[in-house]
Coordinates of C-alpha atoms and ligand atoms in Angstrom, one line a residue:
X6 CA 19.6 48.2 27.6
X7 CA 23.0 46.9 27.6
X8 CA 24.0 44.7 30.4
X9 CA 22.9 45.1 33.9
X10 CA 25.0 47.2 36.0
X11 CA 26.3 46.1 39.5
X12 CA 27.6 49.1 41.9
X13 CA 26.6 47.6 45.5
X14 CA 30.2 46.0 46.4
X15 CA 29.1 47.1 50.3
X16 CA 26.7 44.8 50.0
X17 CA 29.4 42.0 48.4
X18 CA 31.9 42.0 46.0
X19 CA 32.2 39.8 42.7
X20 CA 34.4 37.2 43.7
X21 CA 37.9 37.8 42.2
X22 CA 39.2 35.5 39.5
X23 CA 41.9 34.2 41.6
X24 CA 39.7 33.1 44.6
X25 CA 37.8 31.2 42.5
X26 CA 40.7 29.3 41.0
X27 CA 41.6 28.8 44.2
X28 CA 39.0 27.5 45.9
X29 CA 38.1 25.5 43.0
X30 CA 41.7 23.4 43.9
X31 CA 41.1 23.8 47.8
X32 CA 37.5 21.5 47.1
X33 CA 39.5 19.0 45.4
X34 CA 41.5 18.8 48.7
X35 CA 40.6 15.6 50.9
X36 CA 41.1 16.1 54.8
X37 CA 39.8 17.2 57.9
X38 CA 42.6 20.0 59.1
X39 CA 42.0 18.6 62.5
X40 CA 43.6 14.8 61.6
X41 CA 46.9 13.6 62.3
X42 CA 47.7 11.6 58.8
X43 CA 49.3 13.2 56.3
X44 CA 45.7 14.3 54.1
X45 CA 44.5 16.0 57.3
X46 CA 48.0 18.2 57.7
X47 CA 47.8 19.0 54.2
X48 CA 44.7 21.0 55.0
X49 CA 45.7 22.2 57.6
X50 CA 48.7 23.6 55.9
X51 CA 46.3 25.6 54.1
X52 CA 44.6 26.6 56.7
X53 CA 47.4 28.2 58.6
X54 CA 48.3 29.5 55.4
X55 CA 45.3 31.1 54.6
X56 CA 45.3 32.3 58.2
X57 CA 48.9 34.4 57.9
X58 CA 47.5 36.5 54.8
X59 CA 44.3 37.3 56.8
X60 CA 46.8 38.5 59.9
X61 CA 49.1 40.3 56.9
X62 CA 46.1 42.3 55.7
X63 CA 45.7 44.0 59.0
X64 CA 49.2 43.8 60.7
X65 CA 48.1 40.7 63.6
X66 CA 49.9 38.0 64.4
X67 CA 48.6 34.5 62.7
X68 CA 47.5 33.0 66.7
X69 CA 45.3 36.0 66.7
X70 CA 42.9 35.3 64.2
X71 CA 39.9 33.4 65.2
X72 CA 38.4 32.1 61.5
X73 CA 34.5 32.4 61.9
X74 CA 31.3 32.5 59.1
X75 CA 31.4 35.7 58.5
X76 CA 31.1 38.9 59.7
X77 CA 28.7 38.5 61.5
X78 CA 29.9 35.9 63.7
X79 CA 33.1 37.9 64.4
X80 CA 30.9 40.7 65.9
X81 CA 29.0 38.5 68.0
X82 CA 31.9 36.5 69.1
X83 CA 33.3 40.0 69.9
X84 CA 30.5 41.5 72.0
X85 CA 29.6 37.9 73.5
X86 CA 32.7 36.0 73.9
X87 CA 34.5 39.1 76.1
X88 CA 32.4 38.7 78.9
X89 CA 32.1 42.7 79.8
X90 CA 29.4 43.7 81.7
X91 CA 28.7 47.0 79.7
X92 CA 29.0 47.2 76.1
X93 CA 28.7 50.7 74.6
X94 CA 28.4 50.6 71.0
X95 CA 27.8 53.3 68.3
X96 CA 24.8 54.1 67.0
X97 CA 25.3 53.6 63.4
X98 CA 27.0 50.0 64.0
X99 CA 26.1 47.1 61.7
X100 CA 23.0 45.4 63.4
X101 CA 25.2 42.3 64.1
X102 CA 26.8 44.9 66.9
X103 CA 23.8 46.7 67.3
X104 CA 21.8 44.1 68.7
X105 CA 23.9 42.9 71.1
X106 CA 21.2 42.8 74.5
X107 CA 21.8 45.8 76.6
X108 CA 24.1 47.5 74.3
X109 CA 24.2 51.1 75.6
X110 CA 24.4 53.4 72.1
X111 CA 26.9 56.0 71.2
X112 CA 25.8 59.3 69.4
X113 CA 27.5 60.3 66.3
X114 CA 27.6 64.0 64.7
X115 CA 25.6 65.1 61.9
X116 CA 28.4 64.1 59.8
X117 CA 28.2 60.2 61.1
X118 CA 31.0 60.4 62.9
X119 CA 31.4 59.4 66.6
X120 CA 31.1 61.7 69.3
X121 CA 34.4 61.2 71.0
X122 CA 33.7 63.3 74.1
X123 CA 30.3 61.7 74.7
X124 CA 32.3 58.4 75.0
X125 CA 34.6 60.0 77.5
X126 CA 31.4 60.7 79.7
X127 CA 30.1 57.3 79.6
X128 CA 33.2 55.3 80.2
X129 CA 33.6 58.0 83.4
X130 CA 30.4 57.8 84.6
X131 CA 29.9 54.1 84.8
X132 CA 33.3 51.7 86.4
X133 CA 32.1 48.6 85.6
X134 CA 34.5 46.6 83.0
X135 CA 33.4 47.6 79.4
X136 CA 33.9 47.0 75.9
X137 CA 33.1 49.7 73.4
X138 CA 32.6 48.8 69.7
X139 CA 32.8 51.7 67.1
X140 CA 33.3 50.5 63.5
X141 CA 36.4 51.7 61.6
X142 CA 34.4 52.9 57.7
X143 CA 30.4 52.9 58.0
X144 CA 29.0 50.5 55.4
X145 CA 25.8 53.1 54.2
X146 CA 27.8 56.2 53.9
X147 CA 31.6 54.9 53.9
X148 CA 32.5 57.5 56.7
X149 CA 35.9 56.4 58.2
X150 CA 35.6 56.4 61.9
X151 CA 38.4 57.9 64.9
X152 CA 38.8 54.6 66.3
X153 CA 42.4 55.1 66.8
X154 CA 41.4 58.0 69.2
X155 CA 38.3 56.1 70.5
X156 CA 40.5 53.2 71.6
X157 CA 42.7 55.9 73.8
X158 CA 39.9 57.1 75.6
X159 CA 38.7 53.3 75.9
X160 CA 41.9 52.3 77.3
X161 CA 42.3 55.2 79.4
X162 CA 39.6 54.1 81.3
X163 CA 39.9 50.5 81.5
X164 CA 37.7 49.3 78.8
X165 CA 38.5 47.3 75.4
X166 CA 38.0 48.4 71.7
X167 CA 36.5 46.5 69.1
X168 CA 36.0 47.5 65.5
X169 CA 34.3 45.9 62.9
X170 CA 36.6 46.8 59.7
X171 CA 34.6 44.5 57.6
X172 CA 33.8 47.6 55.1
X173 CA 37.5 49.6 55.8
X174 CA 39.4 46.3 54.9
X175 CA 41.1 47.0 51.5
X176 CA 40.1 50.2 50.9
X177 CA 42.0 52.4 53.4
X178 CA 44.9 50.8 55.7
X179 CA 44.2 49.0 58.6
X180 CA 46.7 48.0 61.1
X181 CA 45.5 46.5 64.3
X182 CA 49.0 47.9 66.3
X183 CA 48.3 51.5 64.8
X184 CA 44.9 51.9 65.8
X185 CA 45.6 49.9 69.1
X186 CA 42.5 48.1 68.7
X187 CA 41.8 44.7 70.9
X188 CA 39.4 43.1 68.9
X189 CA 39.1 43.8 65.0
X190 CA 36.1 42.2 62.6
X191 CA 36.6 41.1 59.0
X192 CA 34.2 39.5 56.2
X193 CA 35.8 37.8 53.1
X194 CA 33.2 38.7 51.1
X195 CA 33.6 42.2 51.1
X196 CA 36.9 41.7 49.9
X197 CA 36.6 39.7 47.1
X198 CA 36.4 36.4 48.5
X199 CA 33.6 33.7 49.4
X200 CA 30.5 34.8 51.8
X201 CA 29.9 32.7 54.7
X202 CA 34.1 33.5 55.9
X203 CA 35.3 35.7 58.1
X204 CA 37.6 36.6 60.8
X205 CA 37.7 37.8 64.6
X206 CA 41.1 39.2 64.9
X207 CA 42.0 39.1 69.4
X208 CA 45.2 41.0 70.6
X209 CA 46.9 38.7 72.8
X210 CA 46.1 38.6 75.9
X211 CA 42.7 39.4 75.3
X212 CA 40.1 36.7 77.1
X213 CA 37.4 35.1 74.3
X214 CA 35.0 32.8 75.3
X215 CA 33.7 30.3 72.2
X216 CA 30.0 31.0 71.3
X217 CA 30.5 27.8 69.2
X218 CA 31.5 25.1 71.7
X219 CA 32.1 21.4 71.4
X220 CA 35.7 21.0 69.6
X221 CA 39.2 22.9 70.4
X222 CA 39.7 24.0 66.6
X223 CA 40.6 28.1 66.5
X224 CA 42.5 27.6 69.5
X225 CA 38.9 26.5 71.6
X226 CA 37.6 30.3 70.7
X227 CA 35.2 28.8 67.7
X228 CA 34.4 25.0 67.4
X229 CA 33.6 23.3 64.8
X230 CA 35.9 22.0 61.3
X231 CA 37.1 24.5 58.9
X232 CA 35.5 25.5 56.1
X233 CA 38.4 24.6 54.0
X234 CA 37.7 26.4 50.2
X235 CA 36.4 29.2 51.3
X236 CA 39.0 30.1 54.2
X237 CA 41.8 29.4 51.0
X238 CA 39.6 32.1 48.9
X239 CA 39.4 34.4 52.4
X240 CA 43.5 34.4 52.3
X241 CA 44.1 34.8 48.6
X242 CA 41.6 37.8 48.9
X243 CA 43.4 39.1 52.1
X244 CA 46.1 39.1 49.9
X245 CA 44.8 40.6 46.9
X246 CA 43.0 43.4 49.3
X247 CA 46.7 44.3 50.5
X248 CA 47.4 46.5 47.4
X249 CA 45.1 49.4 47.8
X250 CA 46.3 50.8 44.2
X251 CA 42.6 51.0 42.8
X252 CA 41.0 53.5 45.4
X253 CA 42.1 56.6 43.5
X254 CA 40.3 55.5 40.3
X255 CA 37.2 54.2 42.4
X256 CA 37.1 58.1 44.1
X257 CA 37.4 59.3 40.6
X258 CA 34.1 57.5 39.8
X259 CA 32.2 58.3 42.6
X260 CA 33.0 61.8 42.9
X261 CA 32.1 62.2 39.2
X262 CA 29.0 60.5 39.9
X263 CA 28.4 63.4 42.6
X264 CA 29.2 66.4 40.5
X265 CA 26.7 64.9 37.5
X266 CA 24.0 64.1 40.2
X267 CA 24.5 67.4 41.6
X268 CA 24.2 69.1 38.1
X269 CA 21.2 67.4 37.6
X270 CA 19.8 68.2 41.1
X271 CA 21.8 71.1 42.9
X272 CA 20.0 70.8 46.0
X273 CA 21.2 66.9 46.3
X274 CA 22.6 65.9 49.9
X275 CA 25.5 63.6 49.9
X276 CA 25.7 62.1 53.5
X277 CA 29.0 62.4 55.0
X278 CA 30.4 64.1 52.5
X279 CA 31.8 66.7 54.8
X280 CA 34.2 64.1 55.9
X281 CA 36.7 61.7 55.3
X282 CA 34.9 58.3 53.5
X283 CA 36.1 55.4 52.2
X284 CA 36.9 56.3 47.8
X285 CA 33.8 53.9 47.0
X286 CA 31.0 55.1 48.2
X287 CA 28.2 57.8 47.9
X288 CA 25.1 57.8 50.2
X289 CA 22.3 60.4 49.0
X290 CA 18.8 61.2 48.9
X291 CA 16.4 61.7 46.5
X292 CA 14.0 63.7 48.3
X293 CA 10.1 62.4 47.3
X294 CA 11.0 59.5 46.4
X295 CA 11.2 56.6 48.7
X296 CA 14.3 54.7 48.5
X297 CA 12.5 51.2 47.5
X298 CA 11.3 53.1 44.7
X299 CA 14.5 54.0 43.6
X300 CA 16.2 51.0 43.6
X301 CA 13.0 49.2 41.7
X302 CA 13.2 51.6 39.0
X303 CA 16.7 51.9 38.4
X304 CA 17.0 48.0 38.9
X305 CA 14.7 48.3 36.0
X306 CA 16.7 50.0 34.1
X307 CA 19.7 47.8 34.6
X308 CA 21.6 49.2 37.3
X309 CA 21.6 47.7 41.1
X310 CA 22.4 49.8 43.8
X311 CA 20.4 49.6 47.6
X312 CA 18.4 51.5 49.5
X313 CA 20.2 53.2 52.5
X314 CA 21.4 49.6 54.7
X315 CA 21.3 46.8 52.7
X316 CA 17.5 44.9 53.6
X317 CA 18.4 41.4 54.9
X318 CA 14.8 40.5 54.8
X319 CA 14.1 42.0 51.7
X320 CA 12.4 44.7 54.0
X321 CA 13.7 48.7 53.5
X322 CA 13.8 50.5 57.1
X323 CA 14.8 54.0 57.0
X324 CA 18.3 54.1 57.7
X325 CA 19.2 54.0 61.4
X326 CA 22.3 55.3 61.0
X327 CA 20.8 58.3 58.8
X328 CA 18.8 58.4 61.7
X329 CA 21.4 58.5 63.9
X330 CA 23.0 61.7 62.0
X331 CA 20.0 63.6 63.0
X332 CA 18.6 62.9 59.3
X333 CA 14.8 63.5 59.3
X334 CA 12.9 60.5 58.7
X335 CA 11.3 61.4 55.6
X336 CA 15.0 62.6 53.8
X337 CA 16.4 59.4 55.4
X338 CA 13.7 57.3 53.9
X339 CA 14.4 58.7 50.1
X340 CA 18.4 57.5 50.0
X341 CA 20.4 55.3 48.2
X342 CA 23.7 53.9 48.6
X343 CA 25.9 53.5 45.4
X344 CA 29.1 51.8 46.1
X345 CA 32.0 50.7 43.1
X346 CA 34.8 48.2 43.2
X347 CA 37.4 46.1 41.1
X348 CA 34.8 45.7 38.0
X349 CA 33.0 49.0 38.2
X350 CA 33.8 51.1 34.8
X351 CA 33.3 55.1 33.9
X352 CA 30.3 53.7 31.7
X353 CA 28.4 52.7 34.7
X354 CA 28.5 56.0 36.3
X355 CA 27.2 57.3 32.7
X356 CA 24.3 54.4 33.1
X357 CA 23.1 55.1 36.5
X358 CA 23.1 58.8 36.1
X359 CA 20.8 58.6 32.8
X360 CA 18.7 56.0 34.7
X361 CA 18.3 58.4 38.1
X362 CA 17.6 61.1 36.0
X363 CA 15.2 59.8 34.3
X364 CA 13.3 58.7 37.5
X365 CA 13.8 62.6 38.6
X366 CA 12.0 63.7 35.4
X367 CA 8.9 61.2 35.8
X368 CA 8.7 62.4 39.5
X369 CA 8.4 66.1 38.3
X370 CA 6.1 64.8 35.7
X371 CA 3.7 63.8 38.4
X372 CA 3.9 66.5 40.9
X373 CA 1.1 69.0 40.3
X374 CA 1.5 71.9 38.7
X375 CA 2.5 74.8 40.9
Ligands
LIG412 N1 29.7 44.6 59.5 C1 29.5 45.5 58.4 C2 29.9 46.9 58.6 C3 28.8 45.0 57.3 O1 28.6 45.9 56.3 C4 28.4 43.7 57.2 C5 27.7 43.2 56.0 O2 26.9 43.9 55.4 C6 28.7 42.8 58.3 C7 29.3 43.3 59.4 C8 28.3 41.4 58.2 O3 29.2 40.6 57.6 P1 28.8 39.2 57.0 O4 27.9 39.5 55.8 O5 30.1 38.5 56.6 O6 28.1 38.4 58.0

């Protein structure tokens, strides 16, 4: 069978060489970055160091990153820690956003992309202080969102932007001044680096209130010591993620991908793909064959991709934000996402193509005869 093929980098990417090597020092390093003597400045050299590669990545000022767990954190710290009385968020947002109580939901276009002028009608109808969170590059179908434009209208009416860019981050620019954004997620493990870091970038000026409380580290926005190695491994990988160079090779696989899928199944519907989306990723279905049955057999066959949003429980819900574009729930229920990265090769494409096809050939196998 050859060895196993990995093409879900939205769910994490391998940890790059150079993380590792750095992180394996950074463990080796004794001190709290939070004492005075000279072991606990040493880490906390690194830590500010680590912290000026994560503001490079995405053109913010070093005070303005709030180091967290992950990207998950960042997103609640965001739609918790700014206090606004209405939070309207989009409805194909990462459930870390999603959830948030109250959140009042966005519609998107059949294309996944954010209804701009429906926004414009909330923020209008309703006064009260709001924040509005609309993710820059959705992590099932890679669409890349207006958020530039959704920030205008947010600020036009009073209200703050967040975006969650844990998925754009290194694959398309991002530049927290450009979009004019107040409040910008990151995840160092879709980058490259360690899971369990991440970032909250706040614009200046912006009030945060710590969800974590009971020490002043991250300027009092998130208590707690510093998780030294892996916020070393997040900045190396900020600064690997900085050069972009590899995106028209990974747009080269995946679009091959599509055209051989396509061969193989004209009729195939690749979600999004009527708009711009990040160079990694393909999002189709399958239709009569449920998604977990997809990603079993082709798992079996060597090659791991997911089933629509990646299951955190080990559960597969049909895609809300398939759901979202106005995707029935039975064409929803039969897609997979594929997604490439630093490692992936022309060969996998070649090995998940002979796989899917495969599984298209037993399906036809078992449908009755007409
Ligand atoms: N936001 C998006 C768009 C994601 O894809 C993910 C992870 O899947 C997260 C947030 C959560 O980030 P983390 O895994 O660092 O908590």
């Amino acid at each position: 069978m050859g060895p196993a093929v990995y093409l879900d980098y939205n769910a994490t990417v391998p940890i790059r060489p150079e993380v590792a090597d750095a992180m394996a020092a950074a463990l080796e390093v004794v001190g709290n970055p939070s004492s005075v003597h000279r072991f606990g400045r040493a880490a906390r050299r690194l830590v500010e160091e680590a912290r000026e590669k994560v503001a490079a990545l995405v053109g913010a000022r070093p005070a303005e990153v709030v180091l967290t767990s992950g990207g998950t954190e960042a997103n609640n710290l965001a739609l918790e820690g700014t206090g606004r009385a209405r939070r309207l968020v989009s409805a194909i947002e990462h459930p870390s956003v999603l959830q948030a109580a109250g959140a009042e939901l966005l519609p998107v276009d059949g294309d996944g992309v954010l209804d701009l002028t429906a926004l414009n009608r909330m923020l209008a109808a309703d006064r009260r202080p709001a924040l509005v969170s609309a993710m820059l590059a959705n992590n099932e179908t890679g669409v890349i969102e207006p958020v530039a434009e959704a920030a205008r209208i947010a600020h036009a009416c009073g209200a703050i932007l967040h975006s969650d860019a844990v998925q754009a981050a290194g694959r398309i620019a991002v530049d927290v001044r450009e979009l004019g954004v107040d409040l910008l997620t990151l995840s160092a493990h879709k980058i490259g680096g360690p899971q369990g870091c991440g970032a909250l970038v706040a614009r200046q000026g912006v009030p945060l209130a710590a969800l974590l409380r009971g020490g002043g580290q991250e300027r009092g926005r998130r208590a707690g010591t510093e998780n030294l190695a892996a916020i070393v491994g997040f900045g190396v990988a900020a600064e690997l993620a900085g050069d972009r160079g590899d995106q028209p090779r990974l747009a080269r696989l995946r679009d091959d991908l599509e055209a051989r899928l396509r061969h193989r199944l004209p009729g195939l519907r690749v979600f999004g793909a009527g708009t711009p989306r990040l160079a990694n990723t393909s999002c189709f279905a399958a239709p009569g064959i449920d998604s977990a049955t997809q990603v079993m057999s082709l798992d079996l066959a060597g090659v791991a991709v997911s089933a629509g949003s990646a299951c955190s429980s080990g559960k597969v819900r049909a895609s809300h934000v398939l759901r979202a574009m106005g995707v029935p729930a039975e064409e929803a229920g039969s897609a997979i996402r594929v997604s490439f990265g630093w490692r992936s090769e022309a060969g996998h494409v070649g090995r998940l193509v002979e796989a899917w096809s495969a599984l298209m050939e037993r399906r036809a196998e078992a449908l009755p005869a007409a």
